XYZ file of C-alpha atoms in Angstrom:
734
model
C 0.000 0.000 0.000
C 1.291 3.442 -0.902
C 0.299 7.007 -0.115
C -1.872 8.410 -2.887
C -2.659 12.025 -3.717
C -6.109 13.036 -4.880
C -6.858 16.720 -5.321
C -10.323 17.699 -4.137
C -10.316 20.523 -6.693
C -10.624 20.601 -9.550
C -12.702 17.406 -9.624
C -13.449 15.563 -12.869
C -16.381 17.334 -14.520
C -18.636 14.248 -14.430
C -18.582 14.135 -10.595
C -19.088 17.858 -10.122
C -21.980 20.288 -10.280
C -21.063 21.026 -13.899
C -22.618 17.670 -14.881
C -26.435 17.613 -15.166
C -26.598 13.868 -14.427
C -24.537 14.341 -11.263
C -26.814 17.173 -10.083
C -29.947 15.153 -10.793
C -28.737 12.018 -9.002
C -27.463 13.869 -5.941
C -30.887 15.535 -5.738
C -32.501 12.088 -5.742
C -30.288 11.036 -2.841
C -31.296 14.118 -0.847
C -34.963 13.385 -1.615
C -34.511 9.847 -0.299
C -33.444 11.171 3.105
C -36.632 13.252 3.250
C -38.871 10.157 2.972
C -40.829 8.884 5.946
C -38.734 6.519 8.121
C -40.808 3.418 7.207
C -40.583 4.010 3.462
C -36.867 4.782 3.730
C -36.248 1.559 5.658
C -38.033 -0.507 2.977
C -36.413 0.960 -0.128
C -32.775 1.095 -1.082
C -31.045 4.439 -1.557
C -31.024 5.500 -5.220
C -27.764 4.867 -7.017
C -27.081 5.404 -10.710
C -23.980 3.574 -11.936
C -23.841 5.762 -15.034
C -22.468 8.656 -12.981
C -19.390 6.610 -12.074
C -18.958 5.314 -15.611
C -17.543 8.696 -16.503
C -14.280 8.105 -18.343
C -12.592 11.253 -17.062
C -13.151 10.197 -13.429
C -12.074 6.599 -14.080
C -8.970 7.606 -16.009
C -8.013 10.108 -13.313
C -8.284 7.408 -10.632
C -6.273 5.080 -12.838
C -3.567 7.706 -13.213
C -3.463 8.564 -9.515
C -3.350 4.918 -8.467
C -0.890 3.875 -11.176
C -3.443 1.293 -12.436
C -3.146 -0.577 -9.125
C -5.532 -1.592 -6.360
C -5.552 1.131 -3.710
C -4.948 -1.441 -0.977
C -2.999 -4.501 -2.142
C -1.177 -2.892 -5.135
C -2.292 -5.594 -7.540
C -2.159 -4.384 -11.152
C -5.703 -3.875 -12.522
C -5.335 -5.429 -15.944
C -8.878 -5.095 -17.299
C -11.254 -2.170 -17.754
C -10.612 0.062 -14.707
C -14.290 1.012 -14.568
C -15.021 -2.447 -13.191
C -13.000 -1.691 -10.078
C -14.556 1.606 -8.981
C -15.467 1.189 -5.333
C -16.223 3.318 -2.281
C -14.104 3.905 0.799
C -17.286 4.311 2.822
C -19.966 1.737 1.859
C -23.196 3.014 0.316
C -25.531 1.322 2.818
C -25.686 -1.013 5.804
C -22.313 0.143 7.124
C -21.137 -2.291 9.803
C -18.701 -1.333 12.545
C -17.252 -4.742 13.519
C -15.557 -3.309 16.605
C -18.722 -1.956 18.197
C -20.932 -4.559 16.434
C -23.322 -1.941 15.050
C -24.958 -1.482 11.643
C -26.101 1.827 10.154
C -28.658 1.214 7.402
C -28.408 4.595 5.698
C -24.647 5.057 5.946
C -23.219 6.287 3.668
C -25.615 6.725 0.757
C -24.989 10.470 0.531
C -21.342 9.823 -0.374
C -22.273 7.712 -3.441
C -20.834 10.260 -5.898
C -18.374 12.018 -3.574
C -14.999 12.284 -5.331
C -13.121 11.756 -2.053
C -15.014 8.477 -1.530
C -14.058 6.879 -4.857
C -11.132 4.532 -5.423
C -10.132 1.568 -7.573
C -10.056 -1.708 -5.630
C -9.412 -5.213 -6.932
C -12.198 -7.781 -6.648
C -10.458 -9.728 -3.873
C -10.100 -6.688 -1.623
C -13.630 -5.553 -2.438
C -15.051 -8.986 -1.603
C -13.429 -8.819 1.830
C -14.143 -5.136 2.456
C -17.887 -5.481 1.840
C -19.828 -3.073 4.087
C -17.381 -3.050 7.012
C -16.329 0.382 8.229
C -14.794 0.464 11.735
C -14.550 3.820 13.494
C -13.145 5.015 16.796
C -15.480 8.044 17.052
C -19.188 8.613 16.499
C -21.197 7.840 13.347
C -21.579 10.763 10.960
C -24.907 12.526 10.630
C -26.776 12.004 7.347
C -25.815 14.434 4.559
C -22.794 15.715 6.510
C -19.751 16.863 4.566
C -16.755 14.623 3.930
C -14.457 16.604 6.217
C -17.016 16.693 9.019
C -17.526 12.924 8.762
C -13.759 12.280 8.901
C -13.296 14.379 12.038
C -16.350 12.976 13.799
C -15.809 9.284 13.008
C -12.018 8.913 13.082
C -12.102 5.836 10.789
C -9.920 2.826 11.552
C -9.955 1.616 7.947
C -6.927 3.211 6.296
C -7.588 5.557 3.401
C -4.512 5.674 1.121
C -5.622 9.122 -0.058
C -5.537 10.561 3.474
C -3.352 8.239 5.580
C 0.306 7.350 5.166
C 0.331 3.519 5.096
C 3.964 3.301 6.246
C 2.895 4.837 9.574
C 0.566 1.889 10.212
C 1.961 -1.113 8.309
C 5.239 -3.044 8.159
C 6.056 -5.627 5.469
C 8.527 -8.388 6.305
C 10.734 -10.356 3.923
C 8.133 -13.131 3.638
C 5.687 -10.676 2.101
C 3.564 -10.665 5.252
C 2.171 -7.328 6.399
C 2.155 -6.537 10.124
C 0.269 -3.825 11.989
C 2.015 -1.086 13.917
C -1.225 0.708 14.903
C -4.857 -0.107 15.611
C -5.869 1.268 12.215
C -3.238 -0.915 10.559
C -4.586 -4.024 12.262
C -8.190 -3.223 11.346
C -7.213 -2.691 7.700
C -5.208 -5.926 7.486
C -7.970 -8.024 9.010
C -10.892 -6.454 7.142
C -9.212 -6.669 3.724
C -7.426 -9.945 4.485
C -4.180 -8.418 3.226
C -2.260 -11.554 4.197
C -3.998 -13.721 1.626
C -1.669 -16.584 0.721
C -1.423 -15.766 -2.983
C -0.885 -12.081 -2.227
C 1.927 -12.776 0.279
C 3.656 -15.026 -2.241
C 3.567 -12.311 -4.919
C 4.999 -9.731 -2.526
C 7.671 -12.170 -1.363
C 8.642 -12.879 -4.974
C 9.255 -9.173 -5.629
C 11.119 -8.690 -2.315
C 13.327 -11.736 -2.919
C 14.360 -10.433 -6.353
C 15.497 -7.129 -4.890
C 17.330 -8.696 -1.942
C 19.128 -11.089 -4.271
C 20.280 -8.171 -6.411
C 21.482 -6.284 -3.331
C 23.497 -9.273 -2.114
C 25.018 -10.221 -5.477
C 25.291 -7.089 -7.606
C 28.612 -5.220 -7.634
C 27.502 -2.743 -10.264
C 26.225 0.414 -8.546
C 24.471 1.722 -11.663
C 22.754 -1.621 -12.283
C 21.631 -1.852 -8.652
C 20.320 1.722 -8.679
C 18.272 1.002 -11.805
C 16.851 -2.215 -10.305
C 15.953 -0.496 -7.042
C 14.257 2.279 -8.967
C 12.129 -0.260 -10.822
C 11.134 -2.561 -7.939
C 10.344 0.282 -5.507
C 8.490 2.405 -8.037
C 4.867 3.368 -7.426
C 4.065 2.033 -10.904
C 5.391 -1.469 -10.120
C 3.181 -4.181 -8.674
C 3.680 -4.210 -4.861
C 6.347 -1.491 -5.157
C 5.158 0.118 -1.928
C 5.457 -3.168 -0.014
C 8.983 -3.715 -1.391
C 9.994 -0.179 -0.439
C 8.535 -0.594 3.056
C 10.332 -3.909 3.614
C 13.703 -2.605 2.397
C 13.354 0.350 4.739
C 12.966 -2.002 7.698
C 15.943 -4.116 6.610
C 18.029 -0.923 6.556
C 16.654 0.037 9.966
C 17.732 -3.333 11.392
C 21.216 -2.943 9.914
C 21.705 0.434 11.543
C 19.923 -0.118 14.876
C 20.162 -3.854 15.592
C 23.431 -4.812 13.892
C 25.405 -1.593 14.491
C 23.265 -0.178 17.357
C 23.306 3.225 15.764
C 20.655 5.686 14.629
C 18.248 5.363 11.726
C 17.018 8.221 9.563
C 13.794 7.482 7.718
C 14.047 10.652 5.624
C 17.172 9.645 3.706
C 16.579 8.608 0.095
C 16.096 4.823 0.230
C 18.060 3.994 -2.921
C 21.048 6.046 -1.838
C 20.847 4.550 1.645
C 20.894 0.969 0.304
C 23.872 1.726 -1.979
C 25.759 3.218 0.959
C 24.895 0.420 3.418
C 25.768 -2.219 0.799
C 29.351 -0.951 0.982
C 29.416 -0.484 4.776
C 28.042 -3.901 5.793
C 29.146 -7.385 4.825
C 26.925 -9.929 3.104
C 26.718 -11.767 6.438
C 25.335 -8.631 8.117
C 22.800 -8.168 5.375
C 21.667 -11.802 5.606
C 21.302 -11.480 9.369
C 19.214 -8.314 8.957
C 17.037 -10.074 6.386
C 16.464 -12.994 8.757
C 15.618 -10.609 11.624
C 13.042 -8.935 9.399
C 11.077 -12.192 9.538
C 10.705 -12.398 13.329
C 7.697 -11.359 15.365
C 9.476 -9.556 18.211
C 11.036 -6.560 16.503
C 11.334 -3.694 18.974
C 9.960 -1.119 16.536
C 6.801 -3.097 15.689
C 3.707 -2.799 17.879
C 2.214 -6.243 17.668
C -1.521 -6.957 17.927
C -3.012 -3.634 19.049
C -6.043 -4.308 21.223
C -9.125 -3.908 19.034
C -11.208 -6.710 20.414
C -12.633 -9.330 18.085
C -13.385 -8.172 14.560
C -16.435 -10.095 13.413
C -15.676 -10.406 9.708
C -16.567 -13.121 7.236
C -14.649 -14.807 4.506
C -16.117 -14.837 1.028
C -15.198 -16.669 -2.146
C -17.079 -17.536 -5.303
C -16.815 -20.654 -7.458
C -14.247 -20.445 -10.246
C -13.981 -24.047 -11.421
C -15.987 -27.276 -11.223
C -14.552 -30.724 -11.923
C -17.007 -33.622 -12.204
C -16.007 -37.238 -12.637
C -18.328 -40.242 -12.674
C -21.417 -38.488 -11.434
C -24.747 -39.646 -12.875
C -24.449 -39.356 -16.668
C -21.222 -37.342 -16.584
C -18.056 -39.386 -16.949
C -15.607 -36.486 -16.760
C -16.202 -32.762 -17.226
C -14.491 -29.516 -16.218
C -16.177 -26.128 -16.256
C -14.305 -22.845 -15.688
C -16.529 -20.072 -14.340
C -13.926 -17.403 -13.581
C -14.229 -15.680 -16.929
C -13.614 -12.124 -15.635
C -16.431 -10.714 -17.780
C -15.646 -7.240 -19.056
C -19.176 -5.963 -18.587
C -19.661 -7.203 -15.070
C -20.917 -4.627 -12.609
C -18.507 -3.270 -10.038
C -20.426 -4.706 -7.077
C -21.817 -7.826 -8.679
C -20.632 -11.367 -8.160
C -19.974 -13.456 -11.271
C -22.914 -15.541 -12.458
C -23.232 -18.401 -14.941
C -25.998 -19.514 -17.297
C -25.895 -23.096 -18.610
C -27.398 -23.768 -22.046
C -27.931 -27.133 -23.654
C -30.510 -29.522 -25.035
C -32.477 -31.831 -22.793
C -30.425 -34.691 -21.292
C -27.206 -32.732 -21.818
C -26.437 -32.759 -18.101
C -27.314 -29.250 -16.910
C -29.405 -30.463 -13.975
C -26.725 -32.981 -13.032
C -24.123 -30.187 -12.832
C -26.342 -28.150 -10.513
C -27.006 -31.178 -8.324
C -23.306 -32.014 -8.196
C -22.472 -28.494 -6.961
C -25.246 -28.600 -4.368
C -24.206 -31.993 -2.970
C -20.568 -30.949 -2.749
C -21.272 -27.713 -0.877
C -24.236 -28.513 1.349
C -23.585 -29.700 4.919
C -23.756 -33.426 5.602
C -26.960 -33.110 7.613
C -28.689 -31.376 4.694
C -27.661 -34.169 2.328
C -29.324 -36.571 4.720
C -32.513 -34.499 4.901
C -33.109 -34.461 1.142
C -33.385 -38.281 1.324
C -31.474 -38.788 -1.877
C -31.281 -42.240 -3.359
C -27.504 -42.144 -3.412
C -27.173 -45.116 -5.753
C -29.071 -43.096 -8.355
C -26.074 -40.803 -8.814
C -23.662 -43.674 -9.598
C -22.947 -43.657 -13.359
C -24.391 -46.500 -15.398
C -22.062 -49.149 -16.763
C -19.503 -49.070 -13.929
C -18.433 -52.390 -12.453
C -18.454 -51.407 -8.786
C -16.830 -54.704 -7.823
C -13.623 -53.639 -9.567
C -13.715 -49.919 -8.749
C -11.833 -48.486 -5.737
C -14.065 -47.876 -2.689
C -13.898 -44.057 -2.891
C -13.894 -42.123 -6.160
C -13.684 -38.313 -6.486
C -17.059 -37.256 -7.845
C -17.062 -33.474 -7.621
C -14.340 -30.906 -6.896
C -15.292 -27.232 -6.507
C -12.572 -24.565 -6.654
C -13.048 -21.137 -5.063
C -11.600 -17.740 -5.911
C -9.452 -17.724 -2.755
C -7.631 -20.902 -3.826
C -9.516 -23.282 -1.529
C -11.318 -26.395 -2.743
C -14.166 -28.607 -1.602
C -14.304 -32.190 -2.837
C -17.083 -34.763 -2.761
C -16.126 -38.425 -2.928
C -18.502 -41.275 -3.602
C -18.368 -44.929 -2.623
C -19.281 -46.765 -5.829
C -20.328 -49.827 -3.825
C -22.842 -48.116 -1.562
C -23.335 -44.632 -2.996
C -22.153 -43.101 0.293
C -20.912 -39.512 -0.065
C -18.060 -37.880 1.832
C -17.012 -34.206 1.755
C -13.479 -32.881 2.129
C -13.028 -29.195 2.873
C -15.291 -26.466 4.219
C -17.305 -24.382 1.727
C -17.004 -20.610 2.030
C -20.648 -19.917 1.215
C -24.069 -21.342 1.840
C -25.666 -23.008 -1.194
C -29.358 -23.060 -2.088
C -30.789 -25.058 -4.999
C -34.102 -24.795 -6.822
C -35.496 -27.273 -9.325
C -37.505 -26.523 -12.445
C -40.800 -26.776 -10.529
C -41.006 -23.905 -8.037
C -44.573 -23.827 -6.779
C -45.761 -23.109 -3.279
C -48.835 -24.212 -1.358
C -50.813 -21.443 0.328
C -50.655 -21.599 4.089
C -47.808 -24.106 4.138
C -45.508 -23.667 7.142
C -41.817 -22.961 6.604
C -41.002 -25.791 9.015
C -42.025 -28.314 6.341
C -39.156 -27.148 4.125
C -36.406 -28.904 6.068
C -33.778 -28.460 3.332
C -33.437 -25.360 1.130
C -32.289 -27.469 -1.850
C -35.048 -30.087 -1.723
C -36.804 -28.996 -4.936
C -33.558 -29.445 -6.896
C -33.645 -33.175 -6.168
C -37.378 -33.792 -5.813
C -39.702 -32.387 -8.482
C -42.726 -33.154 -6.285
C -41.444 -30.924 -3.467
C -42.859 -27.426 -3.142
C -41.704 -24.190 -1.582
C -43.254 -22.833 1.601
C -45.832 -20.067 1.319
C -43.743 -16.853 1.287
C -46.561 -14.732 2.744
C -46.865 -17.063 5.715
C -43.223 -16.477 6.674
C -43.363 -12.738 6.008
C -46.480 -12.265 8.131
C -44.912 -14.144 11.027
C -41.508 -12.466 10.798
C -41.170 -10.833 14.201
C -37.986 -8.825 13.647
C -39.012 -5.605 11.914
C -35.415 -5.064 10.725
C -35.494 -8.359 8.818
C -38.840 -7.534 7.214
C -37.393 -4.184 6.155
C -34.408 -6.020 4.627
C -36.776 -8.269 2.641
C -38.882 -5.281 1.568
C -35.803 -3.461 0.229
C -34.723 -6.487 -1.803
C -38.254 -7.050 -3.136
C -38.469 -3.404 -4.206
C -35.437 -4.036 -6.450
C -36.730 -7.420 -7.629
C -40.175 -6.129 -8.592
C -38.760 -2.866 -10.009
C -41.059 -0.751 -7.868
C -41.276 2.917 -8.757
C -40.563 5.832 -6.461
C -43.186 6.019 -3.743
C -43.921 2.261 -3.861
C -42.731 -0.227 -1.255
C -43.642 -3.624 0.200
C -45.718 -3.501 3.378
C -47.821 -5.819 5.540
C -50.746 -5.843 7.915
C -52.178 -8.605 10.077
C -53.512 -10.589 7.110
C -51.592 -9.865 3.921
C -48.458 -8.693 2.163
C -49.012 -5.927 -0.356
C -47.325 -3.250 -2.445
C -48.101 0.141 -0.959
C -48.692 2.857 -3.521
C -49.425 6.551 -3.169
C -53.200 6.119 -3.222
C -53.816 2.360 -3.165
C -52.340 -1.022 -2.330
C -51.836 -4.174 -4.431
C -51.967 -7.526 -2.562
C -49.212 -9.931 -3.549
C -51.764 -12.663 -4.291
C -53.118 -10.471 -7.129
C -49.828 -10.696 -8.992
C -49.558 -12.952 -12.046
C -48.382 -16.543 -11.711
C -44.976 -15.605 -13.099
C -44.579 -12.853 -10.532
C -45.681 -15.174 -7.736
C -43.303 -17.942 -8.829
C -40.326 -15.592 -8.813
C -41.614 -13.970 -5.616
C -41.781 -17.364 -3.849
C -38.249 -18.369 -4.861
C -36.774 -14.946 -4.041
C -38.403 -14.850 -0.593
C -37.170 -18.382 0.064
C -33.609 -17.240 -0.739
C -34.068 -14.238 1.540
C -35.369 -16.402 4.372
C -32.298 -18.627 4.233
C -29.872 -15.719 3.770
C -31.228 -13.827 6.770
C -30.391 -16.799 8.971
C -26.736 -15.940 8.399
C -26.712 -12.232 7.439
C -28.284 -9.052 8.783
C -29.047 -7.589 5.365
C -29.443 -8.675 1.748
C -27.377 -5.921 0.140
C -24.180 -7.706 1.204
C -25.471 -11.218 1.934
C -23.311 -13.807 0.186
C -24.040 -17.274 -1.052
C -24.459 -19.514 -4.078
C -27.902 -20.045 -5.612
C -28.569 -22.777 -8.178
C -31.705 -22.548 -10.349
C -32.743 -25.182 -12.884
C -34.726 -23.997 -15.918
C -35.045 -20.463 -14.615
C -37.462 -19.508 -17.420
C -40.283 -21.732 -16.098
C -43.543 -19.991 -15.179
C -42.295 -16.593 -16.388
C -43.887 -14.194 -18.885
C -41.523 -13.252 -21.770
C -41.163 -9.745 -20.341
C -40.008 -11.227 -17.031
C -37.691 -13.695 -18.747
C -35.794 -10.756 -20.216
C -35.144 -9.170 -16.830
C -35.114 -12.120 -14.439
C -31.317 -12.277 -14.174
C -30.918 -8.520 -13.899
C -33.613 -8.427 -11.218
C -32.019 -11.223 -9.191
C -28.576 -9.627 -9.445
C -29.936 -6.274 -8.320
C -31.756 -7.862 -5.380
C -28.804 -10.024 -4.325
C -25.691 -8.199 -5.628
C -23.237 -10.405 -3.692
C -24.842 -13.758 -4.541
C -23.378 -16.011 -7.231
C -26.200 -17.425 -9.361
C -25.639 -20.541 -11.469
C -28.732 -21.277 -13.544
C -29.839 -23.247 -16.588
C -32.273 -22.286 -19.337
C -33.597 -23.180 -22.785
C -34.854 -19.672 -23.489
C -32.713 -16.964 -25.170
C -34.711 -14.254 -23.404
C -33.125 -15.334 -20.113
C -29.651 -14.481 -21.395
C -30.410 -10.806 -20.906
C -28.566 -9.602 -17.824
C -25.614 -11.913 -18.478
C -22.198 -10.536 -19.386
C -19.433 -11.711 -21.680
C -18.060 -15.075 -20.604
C -20.969 -15.892 -18.294
C -22.916 -18.140 -20.698
C -21.769 -21.749 -21.072
C -23.161 -23.826 -23.966
C -23.018 -27.567 -23.310
C -23.484 -30.468 -25.711
C -22.828 -34.190 -26.066
C -20.301 -35.240 -28.700
C -20.710 -38.308 -30.882
C -19.271 -40.470 -28.089
C -21.790 -39.141 -25.599
C -19.206 -37.156 -23.619
C -20.193 -33.794 -22.213
C -18.425 -30.854 -23.900
C -18.679 -27.056 -23.920
C -18.614 -24.692 -26.893
C -15.515 -22.498 -26.976
C -15.115 -18.886 -28.143
C -18.733 -17.808 -27.985
C -19.704 -14.277 -29.041
C -20.529 -11.670 -26.419
C -24.175 -12.365 -25.618
C -24.664 -8.817 -24.344
C -24.155 -7.462 -27.886
C -26.623 -9.776 -29.674
C -30.294 -9.354 -30.486
C -32.678 -12.168 -29.568
C -32.895 -13.504 -33.142
C -29.084 -13.363 -33.377
C -28.808 -15.375 -30.166
C -31.143 -18.027 -31.583
C -29.154 -18.402 -34.817
C -25.747 -18.145 -33.107
C -23.802 -21.004 -31.579
C -25.701 -20.468 -28.319
C -28.807 -22.160 -29.761
C -27.694 -23.194 -33.250
C -31.010 -22.721 -35.088
C -30.790 -22.385 -38.849
C -33.367 -19.593 -38.879
C -35.987 -17.878 -36.743
C -38.406 -17.792 -39.692
C -41.587 -19.853 -39.834
C -41.330 -23.454 -41.170
C -42.996 -22.571 -44.514
C -40.394 -19.881 -45.186
C -37.623 -22.295 -44.248
C -38.975 -24.907 -46.667
C -39.194 -22.290 -49.417
C -35.597 -21.270 -48.793
C -34.440 -24.869 -49.025
C -36.357 -25.458 -52.277
C -35.054 -22.240 -53.856
C -31.512 -23.228 -52.931
C -31.978 -26.511 -54.813
C -33.360 -24.724 -57.877
C -30.537 -22.174 -57.833
C -27.899 -24.901 -57.882
C -29.137 -25.972 -61.370
C -29.223 -24.112 -64.654
C -32.569 -23.054 -66.138
C -32.239 -25.427 -69.083
C -32.087 -28.343 -66.658
C -35.370 -27.343 -65.001
C -38.774 -28.449 -66.251
C -41.520 -25.930 -66.939
C -43.219 -27.096 -63.756
C -40.026 -26.483 -61.758
C -39.621 -23.006 -63.295
C -43.221 -22.064 -62.440
C -42.769 -23.372 -58.883
C -39.552 -21.384 -58.493
C -41.214 -18.196 -59.703
C -44.166 -18.732 -57.364
C -41.816 -19.160 -54.408
C -39.926 -16.008 -55.341
C -43.197 -14.109 -55.668
C -44.509 -15.262 -52.259
C -41.156 -14.959 -50.505
C -39.761 -11.885 -52.232
C -37.588 -10.978 -49.263
C -35.391 -14.006 -49.900
C -32.051 -13.504 -51.679
C -32.413 -13.389 -55.488
C -30.836 -16.462 -57.004
C -30.220 -16.776 -60.775
C -28.285 -18.655 -63.433
C -24.807 -17.142 -63.200
C -21.933 -19.258 -61.972
C -21.426 -17.024 -58.950
C -25.050 -17.334 -57.934
C -24.879 -21.081 -58.337
C -21.866 -21.151 -56.003
C -23.782 -19.051 -53.499
C -26.744 -21.376 -53.775
C -24.576 -24.449 -53.321
C -22.996 -22.933 -50.223
C -26.468 -22.113 -48.923
C -27.713 -25.626 -49.710
C -24.755 -27.213 -47.928
C -25.283 -24.965 -44.914
C -28.984 -25.854 -44.690
C -28.151 -29.543 -45.040
C -25.504 -29.331 -42.325
C -27.764 -27.695 -39.737
C -28.791 -31.180 -38.685
C -25.276 -32.131 -37.658
C -24.827 -33.767 -34.276
C -22.915 -31.172 -32.286
C -22.673 -27.376 -32.094
C -18.982 -27.591 -32.995
C -19.708 -29.446 -36.243
C -22.513 -27.021 -37.007
C -20.263 -24.007 -36.431
C -17.520 -25.481 -38.650
C -20.011 -26.167 -41.449
C -21.320 -22.629 -41.271
C -17.777 -21.283 -41.383
C -17.090 -23.276 -44.562
C -20.274 -21.932 -46.167
C -19.404 -18.370 -45.256
C -15.874 -18.854 -46.572
C -17.244 -20.023 -49.944
C -19.520 -17.008 -50.186
C -16.692 -14.633 -49.273
C -14.545 -16.144 -52.067
C -17.296 -15.336 -54.590
C -17.644 -11.791 -53.303
C -13.887 -11.233 -53.373
C -13.656 -12.521 -56.947
C -16.479 -10.234 -58.047
C -14.779 -7.288 -56.368
C -11.532 -7.979 -58.198
C -13.258 -8.481 -61.581
C -15.417 -5.391 -61.387
C -12.545 -3.396 -59.946
C -10.427 -3.991 -63.062
C -13.115 -2.804 -65.503
């Protein structure tokens, strides 16, 4: 971590009063704080991401931060706009030291220039809504300076605090706290993540090796300049560590004085000549101990109640139901992914491809053992067919789930008995929903003993959501549900979810709409969403930052086309920190998915499960383009009669007129007259080539796999391009 400089003035135009959008959105925030307390508690503060998509603001942050994470100094390799985050959270701010939560803090700083920074996904996933302070919580709509003085934050702000005053990096790449604020920052951001420590250690080791071995002063000066530069990955950590090694040389080895203000590079060059290699090696070894006199170890902060979070990045399945061996990578780093959204995945494939089996495999691997017992699964039903269990080893790895923090959870299966055994502890709760998601009115939530029952039992039903909501005693939890439902149902300003003694309804300005009056599609989504909320609130205090993994099979079921187009966006807005993994047959449900988040599955000619590689960006395609792309592989979205006409015309066009009978010619002309929008096909050689390519393409649409279909289409397109290129050359020479 390094000290960063951000000038309050002049701000980028897009986050100043010179921008109309900025003025309008800040006015909406102020209007939110004027709402009645009940309405404010049941709706989320307004936030428009477009304000922070301003390129001038993003590029300025990128320049100031040297394209690095403000906290861990990891290079931000992709679009920097994805990493815009807030020093103070936008809602539900939790002080883990005093164990308090402030619902409305700090929505009024949503567009505050001083509150914006670029943070890598790992740091952001640990930071969440934690904001420890040693003072008193700021008053709503207070200024930035007033809030800083009143709260005295314990989370370091690289734009206002000097990290070297609070943190010390040792030669193993481990960061140690020298103050209470340093300790809070390390623990909240998990700055001693294993992979992160190894990267810092790698950089530190390179520099120390050069110091010990290099005899060329110019070469050493250049290397030190590079590795300690603000532009270099972890350059601040390297600089901090080298400073402490020099301090040990002067105070512990020589028992002299240390001056922190001397230029570090010049100091190292000078000390390299004054001390032997043995002295340097001893200083390096001392910089790894825990009892350095100048380090204040473990400042007393009490217990910080933080939570670990990781999302699934990879799934390996072997010998599970109809899947012999399959690997699916989910960590696609989609370029369009929202800054506060977890990655999601949509599985596409024909029936019997194995989509449901993948969802069940994930659920069984991650759910606790007692939940696996409660779903009453016939465990022998998940043993693949055709395996001689008398020859197989007793335990076979069935499912391995990899998480973003490097940890794994494995599920092994006894092929003799079907007994399942888990290895590892999942980082998140998992909830699964099958394709049938109905609920029975009046059904008690106690009947639903396992949140993933419907994923394994199509006859199971969800509990009545209104029954749970009416009996929810904690008003804060009902408010949390109401806020999430307002996002899910896209309620307008002035509308919010409310309840009385008998019903749940949407409160409007002049009327109310009971939930039971919603359409079946609304009620189906409502039931599943409330069920997720019920389970989440057992482990979290709010739904804005609640984390987990939700599996949904055939997510399009029961939904109106209009809802299919926004179901994923609605779920992601309602549960921004939840990782959804769903399956669908409907292209409308791909709306709300980003590049790399759609996985197309198919069975090859040997029956093995495969995935289609190098798919186009689904976010840039129209619905009809999605249907005729490799996502769905349809030859056309036209009606069957038009398709038949196209096929017949292609056959006629591949022959010369003299080879056609009068009946064929009349039929061709009739088809052209009725389907005039089709490409004109005539007797020239070029048009015959085009027709032949078209005929071959239509014939090949019935090929077995999406890969074969894509290859055939590519060949057809290549043939057409050759004709067009030849025509261009011929006409160009005339």
